[in-house]
Amino acid sequence: MQKQVAYYENLVESFRDTSALEPNSPYFDILRFEDIPIRLQDASSSPFRLNAFVVGIVTDAEFKLSISNEVYDVTGNQIYFTSPWHIRQYMNIEKWNGLLLFFTPDFIFQYPQGEYIFREFRYFHTENGVLFKPEGSRLMKLHQHLEAMYNLLRSNHPERFKMLYHYLNIFLYECKDALSDSALPNSGGKDTTLNNFLQALNTYFIELNKGKMDKPLTLKYVANELHLHPTYLSNLLKQQTGKTAAQLVRERLILEAQSLLKNTDMTVAEVAYYLHFKDNSNFAKFFRHQVGISPSDYRDKANSSND
């Protein structure tokens, strides 16, 4: 287990450990699972964050996929979604076949409609990603869409990236149609305040992972980022979710702490320091109050369940 979660700013950085595979672009790529070198597969067996949204269409596979605090058994005829703030890890890879789509926030934000993707597609707004098994004909249709994009990406068409942006939107709408409502969170996906709030939380942890955040995560910090009064923000979110903004901040902080305790060998004191708690005892008290057990006991329980 590694000391901290590795962070890759773009696709070039994520592929830097191998010379056998280079991305078609730092901001957008589509790969076949089976074309990914063993060396890069091994690198993916350690937890990491990648500043990209990822959609995987798995046709035949046998491996485990950890997304933040959830471990999924991937066996084939499935589709999964992860977002830049998720901690990911591929484990026990015996076989994997299918297609992987990567696109970074920079790729979609170069167009005025880019922010709409964050609001429209709820499968990118989950705490632990989404793994779903669509009906066979729907999965085949999605696979065909991705195959067409794969071929366009490798063509010499001078406008291929502009075209791919529009094809990407069509593909994501097809994914939305294929997923049942039960597979997605019930948050109000079209509520701008809620989505901006969640995005601010996720951006905080990405910046923290990059070593560029020197402030603790508090309601005041998030409210300032959104240019809203903390009380007003809390009242809005209470109407949308039934929870106050402070509750949602605490839940997101606990999710990060649990992911670090589960996926790294950082000590409890190092996790406390990393998350900008005043000291280890303050962190332990906060964690026990939220989770019901100490950070050490949580780690022991998580490790024993993985054995």
PDB file of N, CA and C in Angstrom, residues 28-31 52-57 99-103 124 146 149 168 171-172:
ATOM      1  N   PHE A  28      -8.460  14.160 -23.869  1.00  0.00           N
ATOM      2  CA  PHE A  28      -9.516  13.272 -24.355  1.00  0.00           C
ATOM      3  C   PHE A  28      -8.865  12.044 -24.983  1.00  0.00           C
ATOM      4  N   ASP A  29      -9.388  10.867 -24.616  1.00  0.00           N
ATOM      5  CA  ASP A  29      -8.888   9.654 -25.253  1.00  0.00           C
ATOM      6  C   ASP A  29      -9.894   8.533 -25.077  1.00  0.00           C
ATOM      7  N   ILE A  30      -9.793   7.552 -25.953  1.00  0.00           N
ATOM      8  CA  ILE A  30     -10.571   6.314 -25.859  1.00  0.00           C
ATOM      9  C   ILE A  30      -9.598   5.168 -26.102  1.00  0.00           C
ATOM     10  N   LEU A  31      -9.581   4.212 -25.204  1.00  0.00           N
ATOM     11  CA  LEU A  31      -8.668   3.079 -25.304  1.00  0.00           C
ATOM     12  C   LEU A  31      -9.450   1.782 -25.216  1.00  0.00           C
ATOM     13  N   ALA A  52      -9.940  13.493 -14.561  1.00  0.00           N
ATOM     14  CA  ALA A  52     -10.728  13.178 -15.757  1.00  0.00           C
ATOM     15  C   ALA A  52     -11.983  12.410 -15.352  1.00  0.00           C
ATOM     16  N   PHE A  53     -12.997  12.593 -16.142  1.00  0.00           N
ATOM     17  CA  PHE A  53     -14.177  11.743 -16.053  1.00  0.00           C
ATOM     18  C   PHE A  53     -13.886  10.497 -16.882  1.00  0.00           C
ATOM     19  N   VAL A  54     -14.312   9.349 -16.373  1.00  0.00           N
ATOM     20  CA  VAL A  54     -14.035   8.095 -17.054  1.00  0.00           C
ATOM     21  C   VAL A  54     -15.337   7.295 -17.182  1.00  0.00           C
ATOM     22  N   VAL A  55     -15.559   6.789 -18.388  1.00  0.00           N
ATOM     23  CA  VAL A  55     -16.664   5.854 -18.620  1.00  0.00           C
ATOM     24  C   VAL A  55     -16.055   4.577 -19.179  1.00  0.00           C
ATOM     25  N   GLY A  56     -16.292   3.463 -18.504  1.00  0.00           N
ATOM     26  CA  GLY A  56     -15.786   2.179 -18.968  1.00  0.00           C
ATOM     27  C   GLY A  56     -16.924   1.279 -19.415  1.00  0.00           C
ATOM     28  N   ILE A  57     -16.866   0.809 -20.648  1.00  0.00           N
ATOM     29  CA  ILE A  57     -17.814  -0.207 -21.118  1.00  0.00           C
ATOM     30  C   ILE A  57     -17.068  -1.533 -21.137  1.00  0.00           C
ATOM     31  N   LEU A  99     -13.986  -0.917 -23.710  1.00  0.00           N
ATOM     32  CA  LEU A  99     -13.502   0.404 -24.096  1.00  0.00           C
ATOM     33  C   LEU A  99     -13.532   1.346 -22.900  1.00  0.00           C
ATOM     34  N   LEU A 100     -12.517   2.216 -22.834  1.00  0.00           N
ATOM     35  CA  LEU A 100     -12.410   3.216 -21.776  1.00  0.00           C
ATOM     36  C   LEU A 100     -12.419   4.603 -22.393  1.00  0.00           C
ATOM     37  N   LEU A 101     -13.327   5.442 -21.945  1.00  0.00           N
ATOM     38  CA  LEU A 101     -13.411   6.829 -22.396  1.00  0.00           C
ATOM     39  C   LEU A 101     -12.909   7.737 -21.286  1.00  0.00           C
ATOM     40  N   PHE A 102     -11.972   8.636 -21.622  1.00  0.00           N
ATOM     41  CA  PHE A 102     -11.459   9.626 -20.682  1.00  0.00           C
ATOM     42  C   PHE A 102     -11.722  11.024 -21.253  1.00  0.00           C
ATOM     43  N   PHE A 103     -12.177  11.950 -20.433  1.00  0.00           N
ATOM     44  CA  PHE A 103     -12.172  13.355 -20.834  1.00  0.00           C
ATOM     45  C   PHE A 103     -12.019  14.229 -19.584  1.00  0.00           C
ATOM     46  N   PHE A 124     -22.254  11.316 -12.710  1.00  0.00           N
ATOM     47  CA  PHE A 124     -20.961  11.901 -12.359  1.00  0.00           C
ATOM     48  C   PHE A 124     -20.995  12.613 -11.009  1.00  0.00           C
ATOM     49  N   LEU A 146     -19.265   4.270 -28.853  1.00  0.00           N
ATOM     50  CA  LEU A 146     -17.881   4.470 -28.428  1.00  0.00           C
ATOM     51  C   LEU A 146     -16.904   3.981 -29.491  1.00  0.00           C
ATOM     52  N   MET A 149     -16.577   6.706 -32.029  1.00  0.00           N
ATOM     53  CA  MET A 149     -15.731   7.787 -31.508  1.00  0.00           C
ATOM     54  C   MET A 149     -14.262   7.367 -31.491  1.00  0.00           C
ATOM     55  N   LEU A 168     -19.637  13.181 -27.836  1.00  0.00           N
ATOM     56  CA  LEU A 168     -19.578  12.884 -26.402  1.00  0.00           C
ATOM     57  C   LEU A 168     -20.907  13.213 -25.733  1.00  0.00           C
ATOM     58  N   PHE A 171     -23.430  10.599 -26.630  1.00  0.00           N
ATOM     59  CA  PHE A 171     -23.130   9.356 -25.925  1.00  0.00           C
ATOM     60  C   PHE A 171     -23.569   9.437 -24.458  1.00  0.00           C
ATOM     61  N   LEU A 172     -23.305  10.569 -23.801  1.00  0.00           N
ATOM     62  CA  LEU A 172     -23.669  10.711 -22.390  1.00  0.00           C
ATOM     63  C   LEU A 172     -25.182  10.727 -22.197  1.00  0.00           C
TER      64      LEU A 172
END
